[in-house]
Coordinates of C-alpha atoms in Angstrom, one line a residue:
M1 CA 50.4 -160.8 153.1
N2 CA 47.8 -163.6 152.8
K3 CA 44.8 -162.0 151.1
S4 CA 41.7 -163.7 149.7
K5 CA 39.8 -160.5 149.0
I6 CA 40.2 -156.7 148.5
I7 CA 37.4 -154.5 149.9
I8 CA 37.3 -151.0 148.6
L9 CA 35.5 -148.2 150.5
G10 CA 34.4 -145.5 148.1
A11 CA 33.7 -145.7 144.3
G12 CA 35.3 -142.5 143.2
P13 CA 38.1 -142.4 140.6
S14 CA 40.7 -143.7 143.1
G15 CA 38.6 -146.6 144.3
L16 CA 37.3 -147.6 140.9
S17 CA 40.8 -147.5 139.4
T18 CA 42.3 -149.6 142.1
A19 CA 39.7 -152.3 141.4
Y20 CA 40.2 -151.9 137.7
G21 CA 43.9 -152.4 138.0
V22 CA 43.6 -155.4 140.4
K23 CA 41.3 -157.2 138.0
K24 CA 43.6 -156.5 135.0
N25 CA 46.5 -158.0 137.0
S26 CA 45.0 -160.9 138.9
S27 CA 41.9 -163.0 139.8
I28 CA 41.7 -161.7 143.4
D29 CA 38.1 -161.1 144.6
V30 CA 37.2 -157.4 144.8
E31 CA 34.1 -155.8 146.4
I32 CA 33.3 -152.1 146.5
F33 CA 31.0 -150.2 148.9
E34 CA 29.8 -146.7 147.9
K35 CA 27.6 -144.4 150.0
K36 CA 26.0 -142.6 147.1
N37 CA 23.6 -144.1 144.5
K38 CA 26.2 -143.8 141.7
V39 CA 29.9 -144.2 141.1
G40 CA 32.4 -141.5 140.1
G41 CA 32.5 -139.2 143.2
L42 CA 33.5 -135.6 142.5
A43 CA 34.6 -136.5 139.0
G44 CA 31.0 -137.5 138.1
S45 CA 28.1 -135.6 136.7
L46 CA 24.6 -134.6 137.9
S47 CA 21.5 -134.8 135.8
L48 CA 19.4 -131.6 135.9
D49 CA 16.5 -130.7 133.6
N50 CA 17.6 -133.4 131.0
D51 CA 21.1 -132.0 131.0
Y52 CA 24.3 -133.7 132.2
I53 CA 26.4 -131.3 134.2
D54 CA 29.9 -132.1 135.5
Y55 CA 31.1 -131.3 139.0
G56 CA 33.7 -129.1 137.5
P57 CA 35.5 -128.9 134.1
H58 CA 36.9 -132.4 133.9
R59 CA 38.8 -133.8 130.9
R60 CA 40.7 -137.0 130.1
S61 CA 44.4 -136.7 129.3
I62 CA 45.8 -137.9 125.9
Q63 CA 49.4 -137.1 126.9
N64 CA 49.6 -140.0 129.4
L65 CA 49.6 -143.4 127.6
K66 CA 48.0 -145.3 130.5
I67 CA 45.1 -142.7 130.8
K68 CA 44.7 -142.6 127.0
T69 CA 44.5 -146.4 126.8
I70 CA 41.9 -146.7 129.6
A71 CA 39.8 -143.9 128.1
E72 CA 39.8 -145.5 124.7
S73 CA 39.1 -149.0 126.1
L74 CA 36.1 -147.7 128.2
L75 CA 34.5 -145.1 126.0
K76 CA 35.1 -146.8 122.6
S77 CA 32.9 -144.9 120.1
N78 CA 31.5 -142.6 122.8
I79 CA 34.6 -140.4 122.6
L80 CA 35.4 -136.9 121.4
I81 CA 38.7 -135.2 120.9
K82 CA 38.5 -131.7 122.1
K83 CA 40.9 -128.7 121.9
T84 CA 41.7 -126.8 125.0
Q85 CA 40.1 -123.4 125.3
H86 CA 40.9 -121.2 128.3
G87 CA 40.4 -117.6 129.0
V88 CA 41.4 -115.3 131.9
Q89 CA 39.3 -112.3 132.9
F90 CA 41.6 -109.6 134.2
K91 CA 41.3 -105.8 134.5
N92 CA 38.0 -105.8 132.6
R93 CA 39.5 -107.7 129.6
L94 CA 39.3 -111.3 128.6
Y95 CA 42.6 -112.9 127.5
Q96 CA 43.0 -116.3 125.9
F97 CA 45.5 -118.5 127.7
P98 CA 48.1 -118.9 126.6
P99 CA 47.5 -115.4 125.2
K100 CA 47.7 -114.5 121.5
I101 CA 49.9 -111.7 120.4
I102 CA 47.0 -109.9 118.7
D103 CA 45.2 -109.8 122.1
L104 CA 48.1 -107.8 123.6
I105 CA 48.4 -105.1 121.0
N106 CA 46.5 -102.4 122.8
I107 CA 47.4 -99.6 125.3
K108 CA 46.0 -101.3 128.4
S109 CA 47.7 -104.6 127.6
I110 CA 51.0 -103.0 126.8
I111 CA 50.9 -101.1 130.1
L112 CA 50.0 -104.4 131.9
I113 CA 52.9 -106.2 130.2
F114 CA 55.2 -103.4 131.3
K115 CA 54.1 -103.7 134.9
I116 CA 54.5 -107.5 134.9
T117 CA 57.9 -107.3 133.3
I118 CA 59.2 -104.7 135.8
S119 CA 57.7 -106.7 138.7
Y120 CA 59.2 -109.9 137.3
L121 CA 62.7 -108.4 137.2
S122 CA 62.4 -106.9 140.7
G123 CA 61.2 -110.3 141.9
K124 CA 64.4 -111.9 140.6
I125 CA 66.5 -109.3 142.4
H126 CA 64.5 -110.0 145.6
W127 CA 65.1 -113.7 145.1
F128 CA 68.9 -113.2 144.7
V129 CA 69.1 -111.1 147.9
N130 CA 66.9 -113.7 149.8
R131 CA 67.8 -116.9 148.0
Y132 CA 68.8 -118.8 151.1
A133 CA 65.6 -118.0 153.0
S134 CA 62.8 -120.5 153.1
E135 CA 59.9 -119.9 150.8
N136 CA 56.1 -120.0 151.4
F137 CA 53.4 -119.5 148.8
N138 CA 53.7 -115.7 148.6
Q139 CA 57.5 -115.7 148.4
F140 CA 57.6 -118.4 145.8
I141 CA 55.2 -116.5 143.5
H142 CA 57.0 -113.2 144.2
H143 CA 60.3 -114.7 143.1
Q144 CA 58.9 -116.6 140.1
F145 CA 56.5 -114.0 138.7
G146 CA 57.0 -110.7 140.6
K147 CA 55.0 -108.9 143.3
F148 CA 52.4 -107.5 140.8
F149 CA 51.4 -111.0 139.7
L150 CA 51.3 -112.1 143.3
N151 CA 49.1 -109.3 144.6
E152 CA 46.8 -109.0 141.6
I153 CA 46.4 -112.6 140.4
A154 CA 47.9 -115.4 142.5
K155 CA 47.1 -114.2 146.0
P156 CA 43.4 -113.4 145.4
M157 CA 43.0 -116.6 143.4
C158 CA 44.6 -118.7 146.1
T159 CA 42.3 -117.1 148.7
K160 CA 39.2 -118.0 146.7
V161 CA 40.2 -121.5 145.9
W162 CA 42.4 -122.8 148.7
G163 CA 42.4 -120.4 151.6
D164 CA 45.0 -118.1 153.3
S165 CA 48.0 -117.9 151.0
E166 CA 50.3 -117.4 154.0
K167 CA 49.5 -120.9 155.2
I168 CA 49.8 -122.9 152.0
D169 CA 52.3 -125.8 151.9
P170 CA 55.4 -124.8 149.9
N171 CA 55.6 -128.2 148.3
F172 CA 52.1 -127.7 146.9
V173 CA 53.1 -124.4 145.4
T174 CA 56.0 -126.0 143.4
Q175 CA 53.6 -128.8 142.3
R176 CA 50.9 -126.4 141.1
F177 CA 52.9 -123.4 139.7
S178 CA 56.4 -124.5 138.7
M179 CA 55.1 -125.5 135.2
I180 CA 53.8 -122.0 134.5
K181 CA 56.7 -119.6 134.1
P182 CA 56.9 -116.3 132.2
F183 CA 59.5 -117.7 129.8
E184 CA 57.3 -120.7 129.1
I185 CA 54.3 -118.5 128.3
F186 CA 56.5 -116.5 126.0
K187 CA 57.6 -119.7 124.2
Q188 CA 53.9 -120.5 123.6
F189 CA 53.7 -117.7 121.1
I190 CA 56.3 -119.4 118.9
F191 CA 56.5 -123.0 119.9
P192 CA 53.2 -124.2 121.5
S193 CA 53.8 -127.0 124.0
P194 CA 51.4 -129.3 125.8
K195 CA 53.6 -129.2 128.9
L196 CA 52.1 -125.8 129.9
N197 CA 48.5 -126.5 129.0
P198 CA 47.6 -129.8 127.3
S199 CA 46.2 -128.7 123.9
I200 CA 43.8 -131.7 123.3
F201 CA 41.9 -134.1 125.5
Y202 CA 39.3 -136.8 125.4
Y203 CA 35.7 -136.3 126.5
P204 CA 32.6 -138.5 126.3
K205 CA 30.1 -137.6 123.6
Y206 CA 27.1 -138.7 125.6
G207 CA 26.5 -138.8 129.3
G208 CA 28.9 -136.2 130.6
F209 CA 32.1 -137.1 132.4
Q210 CA 29.9 -139.6 134.4
A211 CA 30.0 -141.8 131.3
I212 CA 33.6 -142.8 132.0
W213 CA 32.9 -144.0 135.5
N214 CA 29.7 -145.8 134.4
A215 CA 31.7 -147.6 131.7
M216 CA 34.3 -148.5 134.3
Q217 CA 31.5 -149.8 136.6
T218 CA 30.2 -152.0 133.8
S219 CA 33.7 -153.3 133.0
L220 CA 34.3 -154.2 136.7
K221 CA 30.9 -156.0 137.0
N222 CA 31.8 -158.0 133.9
N223 CA 35.0 -159.0 135.8
N224 CA 32.9 -160.2 138.8
V225 CA 33.5 -157.1 140.9
K226 CA 30.5 -156.6 143.2
I227 CA 29.7 -152.9 143.5
N228 CA 27.3 -152.1 146.4
L229 CA 25.7 -148.6 146.1
E230 CA 24.1 -146.8 149.0
S231 CA 26.3 -148.9 151.3
Y232 CA 28.9 -147.6 153.8
P233 CA 30.8 -148.8 156.8
T234 CA 29.5 -148.0 160.3
K235 CA 32.1 -149.9 162.4
I236 CA 35.7 -151.1 161.9
Y237 CA 36.9 -153.5 164.5
I238 CA 40.7 -153.7 164.9
E239 CA 42.7 -156.2 166.9
N240 CA 46.5 -156.6 167.0
N241 CA 46.9 -153.9 164.3
K242 CA 44.6 -155.8 161.9
I243 CA 41.1 -155.1 160.8
K244 CA 39.1 -158.2 161.9
Y245 CA 35.7 -157.2 160.6
L246 CA 33.6 -154.4 159.1
E247 CA 30.0 -153.5 159.7
I248 CA 28.3 -152.2 156.5
K249 CA 25.0 -150.5 156.4
N250 CA 23.1 -150.9 153.2
R251 CA 19.6 -150.0 152.1
E252 CA 18.0 -152.7 154.2
E253 CA 20.2 -153.8 157.1
V254 CA 23.7 -153.8 158.7
V255 CA 25.9 -156.7 157.7
K256 CA 29.1 -157.9 159.4
I257 CA 32.0 -158.9 157.1
N258 CA 35.0 -160.9 158.2
T259 CA 38.2 -159.2 156.9
E260 CA 41.0 -161.2 158.5
N261 CA 42.2 -162.3 155.1
S262 CA 41.2 -159.2 153.3
I263 CA 42.9 -155.9 152.5
I264 CA 40.8 -152.8 153.0
V265 CA 41.3 -149.9 150.7
S266 CA 39.7 -146.7 152.0
S267 CA 39.1 -143.6 149.9
I268 CA 36.4 -142.3 152.2
P269 CA 37.2 -139.1 154.2
I270 CA 39.9 -140.0 156.8
F271 CA 38.1 -138.2 159.6
N272 CA 35.0 -140.4 159.0
L273 CA 37.2 -143.5 158.9
I274 CA 38.7 -142.7 162.3
K275 CA 35.3 -142.1 163.9
I276 CA 34.2 -145.7 163.3
M277 CA 37.3 -147.4 164.4
N278 CA 37.4 -149.1 167.8
I279 CA 41.0 -147.9 168.6
D280 CA 42.1 -145.3 171.1
N281 CA 41.8 -142.5 168.6
N282 CA 41.2 -139.3 170.6
N283 CA 44.5 -137.8 169.4
L284 CA 43.8 -138.8 165.8
L285 CA 40.3 -137.4 166.1
E286 CA 41.6 -134.0 167.4
L287 CA 44.1 -133.9 164.5
S288 CA 41.4 -134.7 162.0
K289 CA 39.3 -131.8 163.2
K290 CA 42.2 -129.5 162.3
V291 CA 42.1 -130.8 158.7
R292 CA 40.7 -127.8 156.8
L293 CA 38.2 -128.7 154.1
R294 CA 36.7 -126.6 151.4
S295 CA 33.1 -126.8 150.2
M296 CA 31.9 -125.6 146.9
Y297 CA 28.8 -124.0 145.4
L298 CA 28.0 -124.9 141.7
V299 CA 25.9 -122.1 140.3
I300 CA 24.3 -123.6 137.2
M301 CA 22.9 -121.1 134.6
K302 CA 20.9 -122.1 131.5
F303 CA 20.7 -119.8 128.5
S304 CA 18.4 -119.8 125.5
Q305 CA 21.3 -119.9 123.0
N306 CA 23.7 -122.4 121.5
Q307 CA 26.8 -120.9 123.2
T308 CA 27.4 -118.3 125.9
L309 CA 31.1 -118.1 126.6
P310 CA 33.9 -117.2 124.1
Y311 CA 36.0 -120.0 125.6
R312 CA 35.2 -123.3 127.2
T313 CA 36.6 -122.4 130.7
L314 CA 37.2 -118.9 132.1
I315 CA 39.4 -118.1 135.1
F316 CA 38.5 -115.1 137.4
P317 CA 41.5 -114.5 139.7
E318 CA 40.5 -111.0 140.9
K319 CA 38.8 -110.7 144.3
E320 CA 36.0 -108.6 142.8
F321 CA 34.4 -111.8 141.5
I322 CA 33.0 -114.3 144.1
F323 CA 33.6 -117.2 141.7
N324 CA 37.0 -118.4 140.6
R325 CA 36.0 -120.2 137.4
I326 CA 33.2 -120.5 134.9
F327 CA 32.9 -123.4 132.4
E328 CA 30.4 -124.1 129.6
Q329 CA 29.1 -127.7 129.7
N330 CA 27.9 -127.8 126.1
L331 CA 31.3 -126.8 124.8
Y332 CA 32.6 -130.1 126.2
S333 CA 29.9 -132.0 124.4
R334 CA 27.0 -130.6 122.5
D335 CA 25.0 -133.7 123.4
T336 CA 25.1 -133.1 127.2
V337 CA 22.8 -130.1 127.0
E338 CA 19.4 -129.5 125.4
V339 CA 19.4 -128.5 121.8
N340 CA 19.6 -124.7 121.2
K341 CA 20.5 -124.2 124.9
S342 CA 23.7 -123.6 126.8
V343 CA 24.7 -124.2 130.4
I344 CA 27.5 -122.4 132.2
V345 CA 28.6 -123.3 135.7
A346 CA 30.4 -121.0 138.2
D347 CA 32.5 -122.5 141.0
I348 CA 32.6 -120.8 144.4
T349 CA 34.7 -122.4 147.1
F350 CA 34.8 -121.6 150.9
D351 CA 35.8 -123.2 154.1
K352 CA 33.5 -126.1 155.1
G353 CA 31.5 -125.1 158.2
R354 CA 32.0 -121.4 157.6
N355 CA 29.0 -119.1 158.0
F356 CA 28.8 -118.4 154.2
Y357 CA 26.1 -117.0 152.0
D358 CA 23.0 -119.2 151.4
G359 CA 22.0 -120.4 148.0
E360 CA 19.5 -117.6 147.2
K361 CA 22.1 -114.9 148.1
I362 CA 24.7 -116.7 146.0
K363 CA 22.3 -116.6 143.0
K364 CA 21.8 -112.9 143.4
I365 CA 25.5 -112.1 143.6
V366 CA 26.5 -114.3 140.7
K367 CA 23.7 -112.9 138.5
E368 CA 24.8 -109.4 139.2
Q369 CA 28.5 -110.2 138.5
I370 CA 28.0 -112.0 135.3
N371 CA 25.8 -109.2 134.1
T372 CA 29.0 -107.0 134.1
L373 CA 30.7 -109.3 131.6
K374 CA 30.3 -107.9 128.1
Y375 CA 30.3 -111.3 126.4
I376 CA 27.4 -112.6 128.4
D377 CA 23.8 -111.6 127.5
I378 CA 21.9 -111.8 130.8
N379 CA 18.6 -111.4 128.9
K380 CA 19.2 -114.9 127.5
L381 CA 19.3 -116.4 131.0
E382 CA 16.4 -118.9 131.5
S383 CA 17.2 -120.4 134.9
I384 CA 19.7 -120.3 137.7
K385 CA 20.2 -123.1 140.2
V386 CA 22.7 -123.9 143.0
E387 CA 24.2 -127.2 144.0
L388 CA 26.3 -127.6 147.2
V389 CA 29.3 -129.9 147.1
E390 CA 30.0 -130.3 150.8
H391 CA 33.4 -132.0 150.4
A392 CA 35.2 -130.4 147.5
Y393 CA 38.9 -130.0 148.4
V394 CA 41.3 -130.7 151.2
S395 CA 42.9 -127.3 151.7
P396 CA 46.7 -127.5 150.9
E397 CA 47.6 -125.6 154.0
E398 CA 50.9 -126.7 155.6
E399 CA 49.2 -127.6 159.0
T400 CA 46.5 -129.7 157.2
R401 CA 49.1 -131.6 155.2
R402 CA 51.2 -132.2 158.3
N403 CA 48.2 -133.5 160.3
F404 CA 47.2 -135.7 157.4
Q405 CA 50.7 -137.2 157.2
F406 CA 50.7 -137.9 160.9
I407 CA 47.3 -139.6 160.8
E408 CA 48.3 -141.6 157.8
T409 CA 51.5 -142.8 159.5
K410 CA 49.5 -144.0 162.5
L411 CA 46.9 -145.7 160.4
N412 CA 49.6 -147.4 158.3
E413 CA 50.4 -149.5 161.4
I414 CA 47.2 -151.4 160.5
E415 CA 48.6 -154.1 158.3
N416 CA 45.6 -154.7 156.1
L417 CA 44.6 -151.1 155.5
E418 CA 45.6 -148.9 152.5
L419 CA 44.6 -145.2 152.2
I420 CA 44.1 -143.5 148.9
G421 CA 42.4 -140.5 147.3
R422 CA 41.7 -136.8 147.9
F423 CA 40.0 -137.2 151.3
G424 CA 41.4 -140.7 152.1
A425 CA 45.1 -139.8 151.9
G426 CA 45.0 -136.0 151.4
E427 CA 46.2 -136.2 147.8
Y428 CA 45.5 -133.0 145.8
D429 CA 44.8 -134.7 142.5
N430 CA 42.6 -134.4 139.5
S431 CA 40.9 -137.5 138.1
D432 CA 43.8 -138.4 135.9
Y433 CA 46.2 -138.5 138.9
A434 CA 43.5 -140.4 140.9
I435 CA 43.5 -143.1 138.2
L436 CA 47.3 -143.3 138.2
N437 CA 47.4 -143.6 142.0
G438 CA 44.7 -146.3 141.9
L439 CA 46.7 -148.2 139.2
N440 CA 49.9 -147.9 141.3
L441 CA 48.2 -149.3 144.3
S442 CA 46.6 -152.1 142.3
D443 CA 50.1 -153.2 141.2
Y444 CA 51.1 -153.6 144.8
L445 CA 47.9 -155.3 145.9
S446 CA 48.2 -157.8 143.0
S447 CA 51.9 -158.5 143.9
K448 CA 53.1 -157.0 140.7
I449 CA 55.4 -154.7 142.7
S450 CA 56.7 -154.8 146.3
K451 CA 55.6 -152.6 149.1
I452 CA 58.9 -150.7 148.9
E453 CA 58.5 -150.1 145.2
Y454 CA 54.9 -149.0 145.7
T455 CA 56.0 -146.5 148.4
Q456 CA 58.7 -145.1 146.1
I457 CA 56.3 -144.8 143.1
R458 CA 53.7 -143.1 145.3
S459 CA 56.2 -140.7 146.7
A460 CA 57.4 -139.8 143.2
T461 CA 53.8 -139.4 141.9
S462 CA 53.0 -137.0 144.8
Q463 CA 55.8 -134.7 143.7
E464 CA 54.8 -134.6 140.0
K465 CA 53.6 -131.4 138.6
I466 CA 49.8 -131.0 138.4
I467 CA 49.0 -130.1 134.8
G468 CA 45.7 -128.9 133.5

């Protein structure tokens, strides 16, 4: 394709990484438009009361050489090497994950192990009897871990994070859970392996996870990439399966951009993209309305002490807790939070548009529930605030993924349009995978690989196991 410019809609990890890769590979002009007043998207950080707080417990992989190289190149001296610290709250006990043998030498844990073992063996018998039947989320977990693990841990956790477990896409299940098997956990006691849970990672010393994207923004500007903040498309005009021009609204006006010799890379929500196209899109719009999205409350609690949690990130699978996870920001970097203070953040996800609790009710519920945890001193709580993330996840339901694939197939008929990202292409990814997907796309856009090679690489990446 004859291209004089690449225009990227959205400056999240996918969009930034696409631009970063293109400029490493070529001299093609690149311009980015971002609706918010900063880059980084959901992998960024917010500034609150002089603290930097991430939109979730992000980390930068050391296991992947590409990611490691980019992190070192961008962060330079602003880099920490951190050790993974996870805990799981279950049956009124906190277990380190992977668990230590010493944590399991008590009556309650021995009984729990016995139940899990019997359930695991019965699950294997159930699989043998039904091994030729198709598997959904519940059946996969039942066969891999047993019914006890399914009902007590996986199913309630799935409901809290992703939605109805009966509707989850089986392909997503194998992506997310196939790395975690009872035998693998057992091996951790003797031969710790980063495949199950990466043991070390990079994190910025200053500025929170936002520092990575700010550094990438600076690098791109130094490579003559124009990044327009508070700017977004309001109209996309298509003729003969080609985008002829865009209308972009910025802080002051609406500008028209000729795109006949440009490639448009869109990471903005696909349903918003369809709305501003001039094509007969009623069918696509109806399908996009069936794409189930998840919103998220971040409940931010500040304590008058240096540390609050025993581990950096705690998982709460049981349905008794409204939150699915709590992480401690200052345990990622002490320099992100005020001296002699600590900040913990609880995640609560729910279907976007659902009649859910308001912020004040959420504060009350979370405060009551964390007060039941023996390792948290509620008397040290100084403040509690709530931030709403309207677009947090695309639910990995089978119908949602099927609709996304159909919409993407139709939009792929537009010859100068490429889709990428969590909401742009329905990819369930963390920021490491978003970077890799952006780099893969950049290889194609800069003619380093062919369209066929890119399609194959993208397909292989979408089937990779999600780690961490």
